[in-house]
PDB file of C-alpha atoms in Angstrom:
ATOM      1  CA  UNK H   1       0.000   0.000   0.000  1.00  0.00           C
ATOM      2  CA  UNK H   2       1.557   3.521  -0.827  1.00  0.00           C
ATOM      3  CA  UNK H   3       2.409   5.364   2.165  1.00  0.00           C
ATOM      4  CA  UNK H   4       1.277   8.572   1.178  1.00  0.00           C
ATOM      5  CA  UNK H   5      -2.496   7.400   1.483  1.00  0.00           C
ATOM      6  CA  UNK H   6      -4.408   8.684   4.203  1.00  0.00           C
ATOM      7  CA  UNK H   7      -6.801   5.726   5.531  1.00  0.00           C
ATOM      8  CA  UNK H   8      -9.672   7.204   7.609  1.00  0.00           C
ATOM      9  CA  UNK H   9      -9.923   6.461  10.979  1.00  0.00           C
ATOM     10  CA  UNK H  10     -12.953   5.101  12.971  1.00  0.00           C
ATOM     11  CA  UNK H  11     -14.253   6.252  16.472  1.00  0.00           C
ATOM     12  CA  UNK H  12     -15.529   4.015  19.394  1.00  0.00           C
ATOM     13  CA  UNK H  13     -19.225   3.405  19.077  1.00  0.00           C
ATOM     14  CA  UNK H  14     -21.899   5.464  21.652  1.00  0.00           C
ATOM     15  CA  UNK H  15     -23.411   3.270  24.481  1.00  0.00           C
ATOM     16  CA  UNK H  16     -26.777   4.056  22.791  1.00  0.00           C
ATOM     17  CA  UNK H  17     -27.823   4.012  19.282  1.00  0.00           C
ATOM     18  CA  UNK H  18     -26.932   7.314  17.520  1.00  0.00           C
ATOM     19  CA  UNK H  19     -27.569   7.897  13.768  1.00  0.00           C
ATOM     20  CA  UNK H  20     -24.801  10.138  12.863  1.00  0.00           C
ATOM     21  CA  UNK H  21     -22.239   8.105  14.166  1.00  0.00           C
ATOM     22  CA  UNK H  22     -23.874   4.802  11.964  1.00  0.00           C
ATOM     23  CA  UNK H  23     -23.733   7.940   8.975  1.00  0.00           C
ATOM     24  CA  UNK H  24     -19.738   8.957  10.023  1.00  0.00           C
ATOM     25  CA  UNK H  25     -19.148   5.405   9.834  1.00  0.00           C
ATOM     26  CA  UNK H  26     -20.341   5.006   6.364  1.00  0.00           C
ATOM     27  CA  UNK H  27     -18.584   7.560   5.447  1.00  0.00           C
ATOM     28  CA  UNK H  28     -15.253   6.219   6.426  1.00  0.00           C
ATOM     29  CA  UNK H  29     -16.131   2.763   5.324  1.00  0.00           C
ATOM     30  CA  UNK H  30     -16.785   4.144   2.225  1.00  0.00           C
ATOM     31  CA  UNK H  31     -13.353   5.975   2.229  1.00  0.00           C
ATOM     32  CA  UNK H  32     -11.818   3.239   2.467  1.00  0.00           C
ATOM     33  CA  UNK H  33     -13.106   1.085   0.226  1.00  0.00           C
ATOM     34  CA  UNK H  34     -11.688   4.114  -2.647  1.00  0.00           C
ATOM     35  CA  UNK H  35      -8.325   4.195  -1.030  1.00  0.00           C
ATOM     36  CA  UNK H  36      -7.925   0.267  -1.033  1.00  0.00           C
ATOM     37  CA  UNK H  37      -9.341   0.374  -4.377  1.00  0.00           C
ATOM     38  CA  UNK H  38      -7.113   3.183  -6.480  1.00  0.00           C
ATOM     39  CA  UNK H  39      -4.280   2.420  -8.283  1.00  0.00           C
ATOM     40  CA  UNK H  40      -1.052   3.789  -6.833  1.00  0.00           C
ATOM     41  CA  UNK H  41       2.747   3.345  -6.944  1.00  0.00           C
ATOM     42  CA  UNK H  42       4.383   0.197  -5.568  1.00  0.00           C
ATOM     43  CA  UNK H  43       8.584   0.121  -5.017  1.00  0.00           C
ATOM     44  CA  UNK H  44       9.276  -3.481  -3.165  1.00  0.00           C
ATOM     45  CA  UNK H  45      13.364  -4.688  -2.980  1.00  0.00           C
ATOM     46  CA  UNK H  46      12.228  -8.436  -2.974  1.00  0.00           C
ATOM     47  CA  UNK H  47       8.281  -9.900  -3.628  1.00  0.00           C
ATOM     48  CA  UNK H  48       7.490 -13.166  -3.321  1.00  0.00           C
ATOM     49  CA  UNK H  49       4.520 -14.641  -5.687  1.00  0.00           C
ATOM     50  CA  UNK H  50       3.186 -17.736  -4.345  1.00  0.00           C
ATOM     51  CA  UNK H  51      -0.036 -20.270  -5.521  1.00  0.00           C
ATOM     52  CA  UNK H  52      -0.104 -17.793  -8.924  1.00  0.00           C
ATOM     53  CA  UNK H  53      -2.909 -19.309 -11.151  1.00  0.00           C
ATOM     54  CA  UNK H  54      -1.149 -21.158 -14.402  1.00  0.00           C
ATOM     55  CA  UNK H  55      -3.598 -19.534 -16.816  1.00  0.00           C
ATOM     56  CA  UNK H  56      -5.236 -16.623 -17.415  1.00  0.00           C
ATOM     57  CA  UNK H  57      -8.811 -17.957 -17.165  1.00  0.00           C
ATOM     58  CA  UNK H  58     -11.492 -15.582 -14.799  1.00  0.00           C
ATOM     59  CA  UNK H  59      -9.052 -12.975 -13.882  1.00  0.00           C
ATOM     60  CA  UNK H  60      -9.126  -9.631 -14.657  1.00  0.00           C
ATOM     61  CA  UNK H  61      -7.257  -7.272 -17.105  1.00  0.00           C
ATOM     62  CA  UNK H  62      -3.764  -6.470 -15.315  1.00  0.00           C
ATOM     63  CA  UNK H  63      -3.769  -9.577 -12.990  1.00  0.00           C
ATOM     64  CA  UNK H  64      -0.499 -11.667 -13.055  1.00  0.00           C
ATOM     65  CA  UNK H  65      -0.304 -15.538 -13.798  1.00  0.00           C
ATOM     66  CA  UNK H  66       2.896 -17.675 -14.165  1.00  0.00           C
ATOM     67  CA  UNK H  67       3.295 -20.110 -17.396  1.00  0.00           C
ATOM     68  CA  UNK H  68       6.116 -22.204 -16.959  1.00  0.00           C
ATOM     69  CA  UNK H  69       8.117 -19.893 -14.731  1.00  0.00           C
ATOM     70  CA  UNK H  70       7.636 -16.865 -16.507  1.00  0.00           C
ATOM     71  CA  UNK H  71       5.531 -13.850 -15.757  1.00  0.00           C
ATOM     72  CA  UNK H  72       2.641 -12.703 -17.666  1.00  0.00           C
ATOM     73  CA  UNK H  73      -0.040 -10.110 -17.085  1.00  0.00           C
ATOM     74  CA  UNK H  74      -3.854 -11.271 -18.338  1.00  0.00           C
ATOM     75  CA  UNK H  75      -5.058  -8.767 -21.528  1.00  0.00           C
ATOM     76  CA  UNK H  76      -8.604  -8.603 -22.384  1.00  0.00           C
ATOM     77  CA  UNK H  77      -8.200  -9.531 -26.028  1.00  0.00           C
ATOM     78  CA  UNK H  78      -5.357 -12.310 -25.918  1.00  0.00           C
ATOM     79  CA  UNK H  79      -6.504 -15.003 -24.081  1.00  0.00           C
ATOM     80  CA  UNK H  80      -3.558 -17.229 -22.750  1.00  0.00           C
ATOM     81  CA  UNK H  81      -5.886 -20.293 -22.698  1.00  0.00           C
ATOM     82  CA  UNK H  82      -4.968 -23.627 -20.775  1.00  0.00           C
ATOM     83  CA  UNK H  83      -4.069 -25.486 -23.855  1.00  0.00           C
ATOM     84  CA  UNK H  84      -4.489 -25.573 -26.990  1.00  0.00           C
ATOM     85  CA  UNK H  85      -4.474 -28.615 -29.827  1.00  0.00           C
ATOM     86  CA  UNK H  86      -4.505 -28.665 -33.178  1.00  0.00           C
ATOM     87  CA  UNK H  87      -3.547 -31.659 -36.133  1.00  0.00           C
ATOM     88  CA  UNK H  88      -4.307 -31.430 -39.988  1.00  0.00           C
ATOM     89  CA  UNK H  89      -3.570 -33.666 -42.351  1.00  0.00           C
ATOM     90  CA  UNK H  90      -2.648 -32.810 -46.335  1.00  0.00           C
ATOM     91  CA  UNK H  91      -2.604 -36.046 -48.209  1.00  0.00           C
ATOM     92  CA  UNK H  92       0.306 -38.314 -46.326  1.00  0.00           C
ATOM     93  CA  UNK H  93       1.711 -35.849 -43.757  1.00  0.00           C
ATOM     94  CA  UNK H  94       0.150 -35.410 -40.661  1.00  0.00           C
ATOM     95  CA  UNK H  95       1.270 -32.180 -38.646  1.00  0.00           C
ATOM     96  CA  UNK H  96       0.261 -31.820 -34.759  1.00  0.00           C
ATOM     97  CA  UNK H  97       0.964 -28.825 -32.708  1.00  0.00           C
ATOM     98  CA  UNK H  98       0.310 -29.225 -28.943  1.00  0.00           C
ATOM     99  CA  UNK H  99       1.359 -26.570 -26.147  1.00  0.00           C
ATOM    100  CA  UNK H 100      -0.832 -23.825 -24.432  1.00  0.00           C
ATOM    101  CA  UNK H 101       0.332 -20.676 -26.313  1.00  0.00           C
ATOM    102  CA  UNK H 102      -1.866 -17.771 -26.217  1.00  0.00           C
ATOM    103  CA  UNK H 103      -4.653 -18.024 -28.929  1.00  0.00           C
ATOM    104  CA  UNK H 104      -3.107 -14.976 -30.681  1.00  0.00           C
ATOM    105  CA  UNK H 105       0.134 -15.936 -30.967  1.00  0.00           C
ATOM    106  CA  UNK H 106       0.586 -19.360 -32.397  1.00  0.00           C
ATOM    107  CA  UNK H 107       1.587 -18.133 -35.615  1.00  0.00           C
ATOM    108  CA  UNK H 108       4.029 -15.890 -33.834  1.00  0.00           C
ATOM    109  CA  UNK H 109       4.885 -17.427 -30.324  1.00  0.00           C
ATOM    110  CA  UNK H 110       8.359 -18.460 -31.563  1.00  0.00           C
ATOM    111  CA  UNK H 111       8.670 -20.099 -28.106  1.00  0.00           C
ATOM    112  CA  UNK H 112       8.982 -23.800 -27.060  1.00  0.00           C
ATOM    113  CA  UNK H 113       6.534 -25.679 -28.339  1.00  0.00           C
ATOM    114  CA  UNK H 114       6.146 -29.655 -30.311  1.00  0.00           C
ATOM    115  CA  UNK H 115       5.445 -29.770 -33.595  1.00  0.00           C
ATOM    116  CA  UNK H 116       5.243 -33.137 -35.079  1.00  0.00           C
ATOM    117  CA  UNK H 117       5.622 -34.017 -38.570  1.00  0.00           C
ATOM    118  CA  UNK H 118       5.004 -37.549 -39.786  1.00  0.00           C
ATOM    119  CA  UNK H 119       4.852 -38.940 -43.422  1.00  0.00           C
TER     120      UNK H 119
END
């Protein structure tokens, strides 16, 4: 959390019932729901990502995910999906590509991957 942000503090309840206390508490409830929720600077010497979901399936733009030890942030448009198969066949030859590569990039992935040719 940035350091600059001012969280709003919260007073001891009345012994009775009092209705603009219940409103002040709203109020600082509700400030700070918009301070946990606004984007602000982070500056960390060492993070530690643990249990990071292996695909980009249900999370949000912006969220990270890990794919075979590497980083990568989820994009609205290119889905990384779980995996991906595909084979064709042109007369004798038979080509398979297996691996999870992002929809959008199996033309241009260029990473690791099997392709298997057979005749």
């Amino acid at each position: 959390m940035d350091v600059r942000l001012v969280l709003p503090t919260f007073s001891a309840p009345p012994p009775e019932y009092d209705q603009r206390h219940i409103q002040d508490l709203v109020r600082s409830l509700d400030a700070l729901v918009r301070v946990i929720r606004a984007p602000g600077e982070g500056r960390q010497t060492t993070i530690v990502l643990t249990g990071l979901q292996q695909n980009d399936y249900g999370l949000e733009p912006g969220t990270i995910f890990e794919v075979l030890g590497a980083l990568r942030v989820s994009v609205l448009y290119s889905p990384y999906v779980v995996g991906l198969s595909a084979t064709a066949s042109v007369g004798a030859a038979t080509v398979s590509i297996v691996y999870p590569v992002p929809v959008t990039g199996l033309i241009a992935a260029g990473g690791p991957g099997t392709v298997t040719v057979t005749t």
